[in-house]
Amino acid sequence: MSEDHTHVQEFFGTRAADWDRKFPDDGPAFATAVAEFGLRTGDRVLDAGCGTGRALTELRAAVGPSGTVLGADLTPQMLAEAVRAGRRTAGALLLADVARLPLRDGCLDAVFAAGLIAHLPDPGANLRELARVVRSGGRLALFHPIGRAALAARQGRELTPEDMRARHNLGPLLAGSGWEMTAYADEDARFLAMAVRRP
């Protein structure tokens, strides 16, 4: 396991038990993002870096009982909290690294990723791995329940032009990783970028 993985696991592992209590008001933003994502009944969707599984119930509602919902996370404590919260009933949970997913090529219709991109050790390669498991024409949603400026303020840092999630950086990053950005919203109350898997 790389040092990056160790750092991510330590960071989220120590915060897992209090994660949902720390951000109790995020539910509506998750619901709105999933609704805008436009999943259909029967779709196969992965919640990449699912954490405590806050999106799983909404994803299950969107794809219905005939769909498939997977939640993958690198941190065992986060997945344990998802189980404790009863979210395992909405989808199957995988202890897995999104850089090396245990999934076949093109087996998914969509990937939803909340707060993930800032924690990827190699964003280009990791987004390519997400593209690998999604069929041509499938979709990706990169979401955060608050926008870039609000997140930077919360973390006590300045927002710089180098921010990977800035539109002028994210568009080319996605394009170089097998995706085409189709929508971008960066508002105080949410960040949501959507993309389509290129053939």
Backbone as a printed PyTorch tensor [residue, N CA C, xyz], in Angstrom:
tensor([[[  0.8460,  -1.1910,   0.0000],
         [  0.0000,   0.0000,   0.0000],
         [  0.8830,   1.2440,   0.0000]],

        [[  0.5590,   2.1720,  -0.8740],
         [  1.3860,   3.3740,  -0.9770],
         [  1.1600,   4.2930,   0.2220]],

        [[  2.0670,   5.2440,   0.4050],
         [  1.9090,   6.2100,   1.4850],
         [  0.6440,   7.0330,   1.3000]],

        [[  0.2790,   7.3070,   0.0320],
         [ -0.9460,   8.0500,  -0.2210],
         [ -2.1590,   7.2920,   0.3230]],

        [[ -2.1890,   5.9800,   0.0680],
         [ -3.2910,   5.1710,   0.5600],
         [ -3.3010,   5.1370,   2.0850]],

        [[ -2.1370,   5.0120,   2.6640],
         [ -2.0480,   4.9970,   4.1230],
         [ -2.5670,   6.2970,   4.7030]],

        [[ -2.1820,   7.4160,   4.0870],
         [ -2.6440,   8.7210,   4.5610],
         [ -4.1630,   8.8420,   4.4520]],

        [[ -4.7140,   8.4220,   3.3250],
         [ -6.1680,   8.5010,   3.1260],
         [ -6.8870,   7.6430,   4.1620]],

        [[ -6.4040,   6.4220,   4.3600],
         [ -7.0420,   5.5350,   5.3300],
         [ -6.9540,   6.0910,   6.7470]],

        [[ -5.8020,   6.6480,   7.1010],
         [ -5.6520,   7.2250,   8.4430],
         [ -6.5650,   8.4380,   8.6090]],

        [[ -6.5880,   9.3030,   7.6010],
         [ -7.4000,  10.5170,   7.6740],
         [ -8.8750,  10.1710,   7.8750]],

        [[ -9.4110,   9.3080,   7.0100],
         [-10.8290,   8.9960,   7.0810],
         [-11.1450,   7.9730,   8.1690]],

        [[-10.2080,   7.0830,   8.4570],
         [-10.4400,   6.0860,   9.4930],
         [-10.6860,   6.7110,  10.8560]],

        [[ -9.9160,   7.7330,  11.1890],
         [-10.0780,   8.3830,  12.4920],
         [-11.3160,   9.2630,  12.5510]],

        [[-11.8920,   9.6050,  11.4070],
         [-13.0560,  10.4850,  11.3650],
         [-14.3600,   9.7470,  11.0660]],

        [[-14.2780,   8.4700,  10.7610],
         [-15.4410,   7.7250,  10.2780],
         [-16.6130,   7.7480,  11.2530]],

        [[-16.3560,   7.5060,  12.5280],
         [-17.4380,   7.3790,  13.5010],
         [-18.2640,   8.6540,  13.6260]],

        [[-17.6350,   9.8020,  13.3970],
         [-18.3370,  11.0800,  13.5530],
         [-18.7140,  11.7340,  12.2250]],

        [[-18.4240,  11.0740,  11.1140],
         [-18.5630,  11.7110,   9.8030],
         [-19.9880,  12.1970,   9.5440]],

        [[-20.9600,  11.3260,   9.7040],
         [-22.3480,  11.7130,   9.4120],
         [-22.8460,  12.7800,  10.3800]],

        [[-22.4180,  12.6960,  11.6360],
         [-22.8390,  13.7080,  12.6170],
         [-22.1920,  15.0640,  12.3310]],

        [[-21.0080,  15.0370,  11.7570],
         [-20.3040,  16.2880,  11.4590],
         [-20.9530,  17.0410,  10.3000]],

        [[-21.5630,  16.3070,   9.3830],
         [-22.1860,  16.9170,   8.2030],
         [-23.6450,  16.4700,   8.0930]],

        [[-24.4770,  16.8480,   9.0640],
         [-25.8400,  16.3220,   9.1020],
         [-26.7780,  16.9040,   8.0430]],

        [[-26.3950,  18.0170,   7.4410],
         [-27.3050,  18.7120,   6.5230],
         [-27.0160,  18.4580,   5.0490]],

        [[-26.1510,  17.4920,   4.7570],
         [-25.7560,  17.2430,   3.3660],
         [-26.7660,  16.4330,   2.5720]],

        [[-27.7110,  15.7890,   3.2480],
         [-28.6400,  14.8840,   2.5680],
         [-29.3490,  15.4820,   1.3710]],

        [[-29.9540,  16.6630,   1.4900],
         [-30.6510,  17.2390,   0.3300],
         [-29.7210,  17.4930,  -0.8630]],

        [[-28.4860,  17.9010,  -0.6010],
         [-27.5450,  18.1370,  -1.7060],
         [-27.2210,  16.8310,  -2.4260]],

        [[-27.0490,  15.7420,  -1.6740],
         [-26.8270,  14.4340,  -2.2970],
         [-28.0380,  14.0420,  -3.1380]],

        [[-29.2330,  14.2130,  -2.5940],
         [-30.4460,  13.8350,  -3.3160],
         [-30.5890,  14.6210,  -4.6130]],

        [[-30.3130,  15.9130,  -4.5600],
         [-30.4150,  16.7490,  -5.7610],
         [-29.3870,  16.3260,  -6.8020]],

        [[-28.1520,  16.0550,  -6.3600],
         [-27.1000,  15.6460,  -7.3000],
         [-27.4570,  14.3380,  -7.9810]],

        [[-27.9480,  13.3650,  -7.2270],
         [-28.3290,  12.0830,  -7.8260],
         [-29.4790,  12.2800,  -8.8000]],

        [[-30.4410,  13.1220,  -8.4460],
         [-31.5670,  13.3880,  -9.3500],
         [-31.0850,  14.0230, -10.6560]],

        [[-30.1520,  14.9750, -10.5600],
         [-29.6360,  15.6300, -11.7580],
         [-28.7720,  14.7000, -12.5990]],

        [[-28.2080,  13.6830, -11.9670],
         [-27.3450,  12.7380, -12.6730],
         [-28.1260,  11.9770, -13.7390]],

        [[-29.4210,  11.8000, -13.5410],
         [-30.2700,  11.2090, -14.5740],
         [-30.1410,   9.7100, -14.7310]],

        [[-29.9240,   8.9960, -13.6440],
         [-29.8970,   7.5370, -13.7220],
         [-31.2640,   7.0040, -14.1130]],

        [[-31.2590,   5.8160, -14.7400],
         [-32.5090,   5.2010, -15.1690],
         [-32.7350,   3.8800, -14.4500]],

        [[-33.9590,   3.4540, -14.4200],
         [-34.2930,   2.1620, -13.8330],
         [-33.4670,   1.0640, -14.5060]],

        [[-32.8550,   0.2280, -13.6990],
         [-32.0510,  -0.8740, -14.2230],
         [-30.5870,  -0.5510, -14.4260]],

        [[-30.1860,   0.7130, -14.2580],
         [-28.7690,   1.0790, -14.4330],
         [-27.8900,   0.4020, -13.3860]],

        [[-26.6290,   0.2340, -13.7630],
         [-25.6000,  -0.3010, -12.8570],
         [-24.6750,   0.8540, -12.5000]],

        [[-24.6410,   1.2180, -11.2200],
         [-23.9130,   2.4090, -10.7970],
         [-22.9760,   2.0990,  -9.6350]],

        [[-21.8140,   2.7200,  -9.6870],
         [-20.8220,   2.6240,  -8.6170],
         [-20.7390,   3.9520,  -7.8940]],

        [[-20.7960,   3.9090,  -6.5620],
         [-20.4770,   5.0670,  -5.7340],
         [-19.0000,   4.9090,  -5.3690]],

        [[-18.1350,   5.6320,  -6.0590],
         [-16.6790,   5.4970,  -5.9070],
         [-16.1980,   6.3660,  -4.7550]],

        [[-15.5350,   5.7450,  -3.7880],
         [-15.1570,   6.4650,  -2.5790],
         [-16.4100,   6.7720,  -1.7720]],

        [[-17.2260,   5.7560,  -1.5440],
         [-18.5680,   5.9560,  -0.9870],
         [-18.5730,   6.4050,   0.4700]],

        [[-17.4560,   6.2570,   1.1740],
         [-17.4220,   6.6650,   2.5690],
         [-18.4660,   5.9360,   3.3920]],

        [[-19.2770,   6.6880,   4.1130],
         [-20.3160,   6.0920,   4.9560],
         [-21.5820,   5.7630,   4.1640]],

        [[-21.5110,   5.8990,   2.8620],
         [-22.6200,   5.4850,   2.0030],
         [-23.7710,   6.4680,   1.9310]],

        [[-23.4780,   7.7440,   2.0830],
         [-24.5580,   8.7330,   2.1220],
         [-25.3360,   8.8280,   0.8150]],

        [[-24.7500,   8.4150,  -0.3100],
         [-25.4630,   8.4800,  -1.5970],
         [-26.1880,   7.1830,  -1.9430]],

        [[-25.9150,   6.1050,  -1.2190],
         [-26.3980,   4.7920,  -1.6500],
         [-27.9180,   4.7000,  -1.7110]],

        [[-28.6090,   5.2400,  -0.7280],
         [-30.0660,   5.1490,  -0.7140],
         [-30.6750,   5.8980,  -1.9060]],

        [[-30.1310,   7.0770,  -2.2030],
         [-30.6270,   7.8500,  -3.3540],
         [-30.3070,   7.1400,  -4.6710]],

        [[-29.1250,   6.5560,  -4.7510],
         [-28.7570,   5.8250,  -5.9650],
         [-29.6790,   4.6240,  -6.1690]],

        [[-29.9710,   3.9070,  -5.0690],
         [-30.8830,   2.7620,  -5.1760],
         [-32.2690,   3.2100,  -5.6370]],

        [[-32.7580,   4.3060,  -5.0790],
         [-34.0740,   4.8160,  -5.4920],
         [-34.0750,   5.1690,  -6.9770]],

        [[-32.9620,   5.6780,  -7.4750],
         [-32.8910,   6.0950,  -8.8840],
         [-32.8710,   4.9080,  -9.8420]],

        [[-32.1730,   3.8350,  -9.4790],
         [-32.0500,   2.6900, -10.4060],
         [-33.0920,   1.6140, -10.1570]],

        [[-33.7900,   1.7010,  -9.0280],
         [-34.8530,   0.7480,  -8.7220],
         [-34.3290,  -0.6230,  -8.3570]],

        [[-35.2420,  -1.5370,  -8.0570],
         [-34.8370,  -2.8810,  -7.6260],
         [-34.1420,  -3.6960,  -8.7090]],

        [[-34.3590,  -3.3410,  -9.9740],
         [-33.7080,  -4.0850, -11.0540],
         [-32.2960,  -3.5740, -11.3500]],

        [[-31.9230,  -2.4400, -10.7560],
         [-30.5890,  -1.8920, -10.9720],
         [-29.5680,  -2.4850, -10.0130]],

        [[-28.3250,  -2.0900, -10.2330],
         [-27.2200,  -2.5320,  -9.3810],
         [-26.5480,  -1.3180,  -8.7720]],

        [[-26.3520,  -1.3510,  -7.4630],
         [-25.6500,  -0.2760,  -6.7620],
         [-24.4800,  -0.8810,  -6.0150]],

        [[-23.2820,  -0.3500,  -6.2940],
         [-22.0680,  -0.7620,  -5.5920],
         [-21.4820,   0.4510,  -4.8910]],

        [[-20.9580,   0.2450,  -3.7060],
         [-20.2250,   1.2880,  -3.0090],
         [-18.8280,   0.7930,  -2.7300]],

        [[-17.8230,   1.5010,  -3.2100],
         [-16.4300,   1.0880,  -3.0010],
         [-15.6940,   2.1550,  -2.2060]],

        [[-14.9380,   1.7200,  -1.2060],
         [-14.1390,   2.6490,  -0.4190],
         [-12.8910,   1.9400,   0.0630]],

        [[-11.8550,   2.7360,   0.2760],
         [-10.5490,   2.2340,   0.7030],
         [-10.4490,   2.0720,   2.2110]],

        [[-11.3700,   2.7000,   2.9530],
         [-11.2530,   2.7770,   4.4060],
         [-12.2660,   1.8600,   5.0940]],

        [[-11.8000,   0.8120,   5.7610],
         [-12.7220,  -0.1350,   6.4070],
         [-13.6560,   0.5290,   7.4120]],

        [[-13.1580,   1.5210,   8.1380],
         [-14.0010,   2.1730,   9.1580],
         [-15.1810,   2.9060,   8.5250]],

        [[-14.9680,   3.4930,   7.3530],
         [-16.0600,   4.1630,   6.6600],
         [-17.1290,   3.1540,   6.2350]],

        [[-16.6990,   2.0290,   5.6930],
         [-17.6570,   1.0020,   5.2850],
         [-18.4000,   0.4390,   6.4960]],

        [[-17.7080,   0.3110,   7.6210],
         [-18.3650,  -0.1570,   8.8520],
         [-19.4620,   0.8120,   9.2780]],

        [[-19.2160,   2.1090,   9.1080],
         [-20.2410,   3.1000,   9.4390],
         [-21.4170,   3.0180,   8.4720]],

        [[-21.1310,   2.7230,   7.2110],
         [-22.2240,   2.5430,   6.2400],
         [-23.1160,   1.3800,   6.6600]],

        [[-22.5030,   0.2870,   7.1090],
         [-23.2670,  -0.8660,   7.5910],
         [-24.0610,  -0.4780,   8.8320]],

        [[-23.4120,   0.2080,   9.7690],
         [-24.0650,   0.6170,  11.0120],
         [-25.2810,   1.5170,  10.7280]],

        [[-25.1740,   2.3350,   9.6890],
         [-26.2720,   3.2410,   9.3320],
         [-27.3730,   2.5420,   8.5270]],

        [[-27.2000,   1.2550,   8.2440],
         [-28.2150,   0.5020,   7.5150],
         [-28.1800,   0.6950,   6.0210]],

        [[-27.0900,   1.2420,   5.4950],
         [-27.0550,   1.5510,   4.0640],
         [-26.6350,   0.3790,   3.1880]],

        [[-26.2100,  -0.7170,   3.8120],
         [-25.8370,  -1.8980,   3.0340],
         [-27.0510,  -2.4790,   2.3110]],

        [[-28.2480,  -2.1890,   2.7930],
         [-29.4430,  -2.6930,   2.1230],
         [-29.6630,  -2.0020,   0.7750]],

        [[-29.0450,  -0.8390,   0.5750],
         [-29.2140,  -0.1040,  -0.6830],
         [-28.2350,  -0.5580,  -1.7620]],

        [[-27.1130,  -1.1590,  -1.3590],
         [-26.1230,  -1.5700,  -2.3430],
         [-25.0440,  -2.4330,  -1.7200]],

        [[-24.3100,  -3.1320,  -2.5560],
         [-23.2040,  -3.9670,  -2.0950],
         [-21.9910,  -3.0890,  -1.8000]],

        [[-21.3170,  -3.3650,  -0.6920],
         [-20.1490,  -2.5800,  -0.2850],
         [-18.8730,  -3.3590,  -0.5800]],

        [[-17.9000,  -2.6650,  -1.1780],
         [-16.6210,  -3.2750,  -1.5300],
         [-15.4900,  -2.5120,  -0.8640]],

        [[-14.6120,  -3.2230,  -0.1660],
         [-13.3760,  -2.6230,   0.3170],
         [-12.4210,  -2.6610,  -0.8690]],

        [[-12.2690,  -1.5300,  -1.5470],
         [-11.5230,  -1.5200,  -2.8000],
         [-10.9370,  -0.1470,  -3.0670]],

        [[ -9.8360,  -0.1600,  -3.7810],
         [ -9.1400,   1.0420,  -4.2140],
         [ -9.6860,   1.4360,  -5.5840]],

        [[-10.1610,   2.6740,  -5.7290],
         [-10.7000,   3.0790,  -7.0280],
         [ -9.6220,   3.1400,  -8.1050]],

        [[ -8.3590,   3.0550,  -7.7020],
         [ -7.2670,   3.0130,  -8.6820],
         [ -7.1330,   1.6310,  -9.3160]],

        [[ -7.6990,   0.5970,  -8.6750],
         [ -7.6360,  -0.7790,  -9.1820],
         [ -8.9270,  -1.4930,  -8.7830]],

        [[ -9.9920,  -1.1860,  -9.4880],
         [-11.2880,  -1.7380,  -9.1400],
         [-11.4090,  -3.2040,  -9.5550]],

        [[-11.9990,  -4.0310,  -8.7010],
         [-12.1740,  -5.4490,  -9.0330],
         [-13.4230,  -5.6620,  -9.8930]],

        [[-13.4900,  -4.9370, -11.0090],
         [-14.6580,  -4.9690, -11.8770],
         [-14.2250,  -5.1520, -13.3290]],

        [[-15.0900,  -5.7720, -14.1140],
         [-14.8060,  -5.9940, -15.5350],
         [-14.8750,  -4.6930, -16.3270]],

        [[-14.2020,  -4.6680, -17.4640],
         [-14.2780,  -3.5240, -18.3760],
         [-15.7330,  -3.3000, -18.7960]],

        [[-16.1650,  -2.0480, -18.7750],
         [-17.4560,  -1.6740, -19.3100],
         [-18.6670,  -2.2730, -18.6200]],

        [[-18.5220,  -2.7060, -17.3690],
         [-19.6370,  -3.3890, -16.7060],
         [-20.6430,  -2.4410, -16.0640]],

        [[-20.3360,  -1.1410, -16.0110],
         [-21.2080,  -0.1840, -15.3510],
         [-21.8040,   0.8080, -16.3400]],

        [[-22.9310,   1.3920, -15.9360],
         [-23.5380,   2.4780, -16.7010],
         [-23.1040,   3.8420, -16.1860]],

        [[-22.7040,   3.9110, -14.9170],
         [-22.4120,   5.2180, -14.3380],
         [-21.5520,   5.0860, -13.0840]],

        [[-20.8260,   6.1640, -12.7920],
         [-20.0570,   6.2890, -11.5530],
         [-20.4160,   7.6210, -10.9090]],

        [[-20.7610,   7.5720,  -9.6330],
         [-21.0140,   8.7480,  -8.8210],
         [-19.8580,   8.8410,  -7.8310]],

        [[-19.2350,  10.0090,  -7.7180],
         [-18.0750,  10.1600,  -6.8400],
         [-18.2010,  11.4550,  -6.0500]],

        [[-18.4810,  11.3300,  -4.7690],
         [-18.6500,  12.4970,  -3.8940],
         [-17.3590,  12.7560,  -3.1220]],

        [[-16.7920,  13.9390,  -3.3230],
         [-15.6010,  14.3210,  -2.5730],
         [-14.3830,  13.4840,  -2.8670]],

        [[-14.3800,  12.7710,  -3.9590],
         [-13.3100,  11.8140,  -4.2360],
         [-12.0810,  12.4370,  -4.8770]],

        [[-12.2730,  13.2980,  -5.8530],
         [-11.1780,  13.6590,  -6.7450],
         [ -9.9900,  14.2940,  -6.0210]],

        [[-10.2470,  15.0400,  -4.9660],
         [ -9.1490,  15.6900,  -4.2360],
         [ -8.2780,  14.6870,  -3.4910]],

        [[ -8.7600,  13.4620,  -3.3150],
         [ -8.0090,  12.4550,  -2.5580],
         [ -7.3570,  11.4120,  -3.4620]],

        [[ -7.4200,  11.6100,  -4.7730],
         [ -6.8150,  10.6530,  -5.6920],
         [ -5.3190,  10.9330,  -5.8370]],

        [[ -4.4720,   9.9240,  -5.6340],
         [ -3.0330,  10.1520,  -5.7410],
         [ -2.5710,  10.4460,  -7.1600]],

        [[ -3.2680,   9.9080,  -8.1590],
         [ -2.9280,  10.1320,  -9.5670],
         [ -4.2410,  10.3490, -10.3220]],

        [[ -4.7890,  11.5840, -10.2780],
         [ -6.1410,  11.8200, -10.8090],
         [ -6.3480,  11.3510, -12.2430]],

        [[ -5.3820,  11.6000, -13.1150],
         [ -5.5450,  11.1810, -14.5040],
         [ -5.6880,   9.6750, -14.6230]],

        [[ -4.7630,   8.9410, -14.0190],
         [ -4.8130,   7.4770, -14.0720],
         [ -6.0480,   6.9460, -13.3620]],

        [[ -6.4100,   7.5510, -12.2560],
         [ -7.5640,   7.0760, -11.4920],
         [ -8.8730,   7.3280, -12.2340]],

        [[ -8.9850,   8.4670, -12.9150],
         [-10.1690,   8.7200, -13.7420],
         [-10.2130,   7.7730, -14.9400]],

        [[ -9.0460,   7.3950, -15.4560],
         [ -9.0010,   6.3960, -16.5330],
         [ -9.5110,   5.0440, -16.0330]],

        [[ -9.1910,   4.7130, -14.7820],
         [ -9.6810,   3.4550, -14.2220],
         [-11.2040,   3.4880, -14.0800]],

        [[-11.7460,   4.6240, -13.6770],
         [-13.2000,   4.7440, -13.6230],
         [-13.7990,   4.6180, -15.0270]],

        [[-13.1250,   5.2030, -16.0180],
         [-13.6030,   5.0810, -17.4000],
         [-13.5540,   3.6290, -17.8720]],

        [[-12.5530,   2.8890, -17.4330],
         [-12.4140,   1.4920, -17.8540],
         [-13.6390,   0.6630, -17.4920]],

        [[-14.2170,   0.9150, -16.3190],
         [-15.3090,   0.0620, -15.8540],
         [-16.6840,   0.5530, -16.3140]],

        [[-16.7200,   1.6560, -17.0620],
         [-17.9750,   2.2190, -17.5480],
         [-18.0880,   1.9880, -19.0510]],

        [[-19.2740,   1.6310, -19.4880],
         [-19.5060,   1.3970, -20.9230],
         [-19.3810,   2.7050, -21.7000]],

        [[-19.1490,   2.5980, -22.9960],
         [-19.1460,   3.7630, -23.8690],
         [-20.4870,   4.4670, -23.7750]],

        [[-20.4550,   5.7910, -23.5550],
         [-21.6840,   6.5480, -23.3890],
         [-22.1830,   6.5950, -21.9590]],

        [[-21.5240,   5.8350, -21.0630],
         [-21.8820,   5.8750, -19.6580],
         [-21.4560,   7.1920, -19.0290]],

        [[-21.8510,   7.4100, -17.7880],
         [-21.6910,   8.7330, -17.2000],
         [-20.9170,   8.7380, -15.8870]],

        [[-20.3740,   9.9190, -15.5960],
         [-19.6200,  10.1740, -14.3720],
         [-20.1510,  11.4550, -13.7410]],

        [[-20.3220,  11.4360, -12.4250],
         [-20.6640,  12.6500, -11.6690],
         [-19.6210,  12.8460, -10.5810]],

        [[-18.9640,  14.0010, -10.5930],
         [-18.0380,  14.3980,  -9.5360],
         [-18.7530,  15.4440,  -8.6890]],

        [[-19.0070,  15.0990,  -7.4470],
         [-19.8910,  15.8990,  -6.6050],
         [-19.2150,  16.2700,  -5.2890]],

        [[-19.5990,  17.4150,  -4.7620],
         [-19.2840,  17.7710,  -3.3760],
         [-20.4610,  18.6060,  -2.8720]],

        [[-20.8850,  18.3950,  -1.6110],
         [-22.0700,  19.1060,  -1.1200],
         [-21.8730,  20.6030,  -0.8890]],

        [[-20.6570,  21.1040,  -1.0120],
         [-20.4290,  22.5460,  -1.0520],
         [-19.4620,  22.8510,  -2.1860]],

        [[-19.4730,  24.1020,  -2.6480],
         [-18.6300,  24.4930,  -3.7720],
         [-17.1660,  24.6660,  -3.3950]],

        [[-16.3630,  24.9470,  -4.3980],
         [-14.9140,  25.0380,  -4.1940],
         [-14.5400,  26.1550,  -3.2290]],

        [[-15.1320,  27.3290,  -3.3740],
         [-14.7820,  28.4550,  -2.5030],
         [-15.1900,  28.1820,  -1.0630]],

        [[-16.3910,  27.6290,  -0.8800],
         [-16.8540,  27.3200,   0.4700],
         [-15.9900,  26.2470,   1.1180]],

        [[-15.5700,  25.2670,   0.3390],
         [-14.7100,  24.2110,   0.8730],
         [-13.3430,  24.7630,   1.2640]],

        [[-12.7830,  25.6170,   0.4140],
         [-11.4920,  26.2240,   0.7320],
         [-11.5830,  27.0400,   2.0210]],

        [[-12.6700,  27.7860,   2.1870],
         [-12.8550,  28.5740,   3.4040],
         [-12.9700,  27.6710,   4.6240]],

        [[-13.6970,  26.5710,   4.4830],
         [-13.8480,  25.6170,   5.5970],
         [-12.4970,  25.0450,   5.9960]],

        [[-11.6500,  24.8060,   5.0110],
         [-10.3460,  24.1990,   5.2680],
         [ -9.2620,  25.2270,   5.5930]],

        [[ -9.6250,  26.5080,   5.5710],
         [ -8.6680,  27.5520,   5.9150],
         [ -7.5700,  27.7500,   4.8890]],

        [[ -7.9190,  27.5880,   3.6190],
         [ -6.9260,  27.7760,   2.5550],
         [ -7.4900,  28.7030,   1.5010]],

        [[ -6.6030,  29.2320,   0.6680],
         [ -7.0410,  30.0840,  -0.4330],
         [ -7.3580,  29.2420,  -1.6540]],

        [[ -8.3390,  29.7010,  -2.4110],
         [ -8.6840,  29.0500,  -3.6690],
         [ -7.7630,  29.6050,  -4.7510]],

        [[ -7.0210,  28.7260,  -5.4080],
         [ -6.0410,  29.1690,  -6.4000],
         [ -6.4430,  28.7000,  -7.7980]],

        [[ -5.8770,  29.3260,  -8.8330],
         [ -6.1710,  28.8920, -10.2070],
         [ -5.7150,  27.4590, -10.4910]],

        [[ -4.8130,  26.9350,  -9.6470],
         [ -4.3280,  25.5690,  -9.8540],
         [ -5.2830,  24.5050,  -9.3300]],

        [[ -6.3390,  24.9150,  -8.6450],
         [ -7.3050,  23.9590,  -8.0950],
         [ -7.7480,  22.9890,  -9.1910]],

        [[ -7.5730,  21.7010,  -8.9450],
         [ -7.8790,  20.6890,  -9.9340],
         [ -9.3470,  20.7120, -10.3610]],

        [[-10.2390,  21.1460,  -9.4700],
         [-11.6630,  21.1390,  -9.8000],
         [-12.1210,  22.4050, -10.5050]],

        [[-11.2320,  23.3700, -10.7030],
         [-11.6020,  24.5420, -11.5060],
         [-11.9370,  24.0660, -12.9180]],

        [[-12.9250,  24.6900, -13.5130],
         [-13.4000,  24.2300, -14.8280],
         [-12.2600,  24.1430, -15.8450]],

        [[-11.3680,  25.1500, -15.8610],
         [-10.3040,  25.1750, -16.8700],
         [ -9.2690,  24.0730, -16.6430]],

        [[ -9.2320,  23.4850, -15.4550],
         [ -8.3330,  22.3500, -15.1780],
         [ -9.0530,  21.0140, -15.3120]],

        [[-10.2820,  20.9630, -14.8280],
         [-11.0040,  19.6930, -14.8020],
         [-11.3980,  19.2180, -16.1920]],

        [[-11.8070,  20.1320, -17.0640],
         [-12.2020,  19.7360, -18.4180],
         [-11.0990,  18.9810, -19.1460]],

        [[ -9.8700,  19.5490, -19.2230],
         [ -8.7830,  18.8260, -19.8810],
         [ -8.3830,  17.5370, -19.1540]],

        [[ -8.4560,  17.5380, -17.8190],
         [ -8.1280,  16.3330, -17.0620],
         [ -9.0850,  15.2050, -17.4310]],

        [[-10.3630,  15.5160, -17.4840],
         [-11.3470,  14.5110, -17.8850],
         [-11.1300,  14.0720, -19.3280]],

        [[-10.8880,  15.0270, -20.2150],
         [-10.6960,  14.7060, -21.6320],
         [ -9.5090,  13.7810, -21.8400]],

        [[ -8.4660,  13.9620, -21.0450],
         [ -7.2940,  13.1020, -21.1570],
         [ -7.4560,  11.7500, -20.4960]],

        [[ -8.6160,  11.5450, -19.8490],
         [ -8.8540,  10.3080, -19.1000],
         [-10.0210,   9.4970, -19.6490]],

        [[-10.4730,   9.8450, -20.8550],
         [-11.5360,   9.0630, -21.4810],
         [-12.9340,   9.6110, -21.2980]],

        [[-13.0450,  10.8370, -20.7650],
         [-14.3480,  11.4370, -20.4970],
         [-14.5170,  12.7470, -21.2610]],

        [[-15.7500,  13.1380, -21.4770],
         [-16.0670,  14.4610, -22.0340],
         [-16.9990,  15.1670, -21.0540]],

        [[-16.5720,  16.3000, -20.5300],
         [-17.3940,  17.0180, -19.5660],
         [-18.6380,  17.5770, -20.2530]],

        [[-19.7900,  17.3420, -19.6390],
         [-21.0590,  17.7680, -20.2230],
         [-21.7790,  18.8220, -19.3840]],

        [[-21.4170,  18.9530, -18.1280],
         [-22.0660,  19.9340, -17.2470],
         [-21.1080,  20.2880, -16.1230]],

        [[-21.2070,  21.5400, -15.6540],
         [-20.3180,  22.0080, -14.5830],
         [-21.0520,  23.0520, -13.7630]],

        [[-21.1540,  22.8150, -12.4650],
         [-21.7650,  23.7800, -11.5490],
         [-20.8790,  23.8870, -10.3130]],

        [[-20.4690,  25.1070,  -9.9920],
         [-19.6560,  25.3640,  -8.8060],
         [-20.3010,  26.5320,  -8.0660]],

        [[-21.1470,  26.1830,  -7.1100],
         [-21.9200,  27.1680,  -6.3690],
         [-21.5940,  27.0200,  -4.8840]],

        [[-22.0070,  27.9810,  -4.0780],
         [-21.7440,  27.8840,  -2.6420],
         [-22.2750,  26.5810,  -2.0660]],

        [[-23.4650,  26.1670,  -2.5030],
         [-24.1410,  25.0330,  -1.8940],
         [-23.8130,  23.6850,  -2.5270]],

        [[-23.0560,  23.6910,  -3.6200],
         [-22.6990,  22.3930,  -4.2070],
         [-21.7010,  22.5540,  -5.3410]],

        [[-20.9950,  21.4520,  -5.6030],
         [-20.1400,  21.3160,  -6.7740],
         [-20.6140,  20.0680,  -7.4970]],

        [[-20.8470,  20.1800,  -8.7940],
         [-21.2660,  19.0110,  -9.5690],
         [-20.7580,  19.1590, -10.9950]],

        [[-19.8520,  18.2620, -11.3690],
         [-19.3790,  18.1840, -12.7480],
         [-19.7850,  16.8270, -13.2930]],

        [[-20.3380,  16.8160, -14.4930],
         [-20.7620,  15.5450, -15.1030],
         [-20.0420,  15.3500, -16.4350]],

        [[-19.8260,  14.0920, -16.7380],
         [-19.0910,  13.7460, -17.9590],
         [-19.6460,  12.4710, -18.5500]],

        [[-19.3720,  12.2710, -19.8430],
         [-19.7920,  11.0720, -20.5740],
         [-18.5490,  10.3170, -21.0120]],

        [[-18.6040,   9.0130, -20.9200],
         [-17.5070,   8.1320, -21.3370],
         [-17.4280,   8.1360, -22.8510]],

        [[-16.2580,   8.5260, -23.3700],
         [-16.0760,   8.5490, -24.8200],
         [-15.8660,   7.1390, -25.3480]],

        [[-16.2380,   6.9030, -26.6080],
         [-16.0060,   5.5600, -27.2040],
         [-14.5300,   5.2270, -27.2490]]])
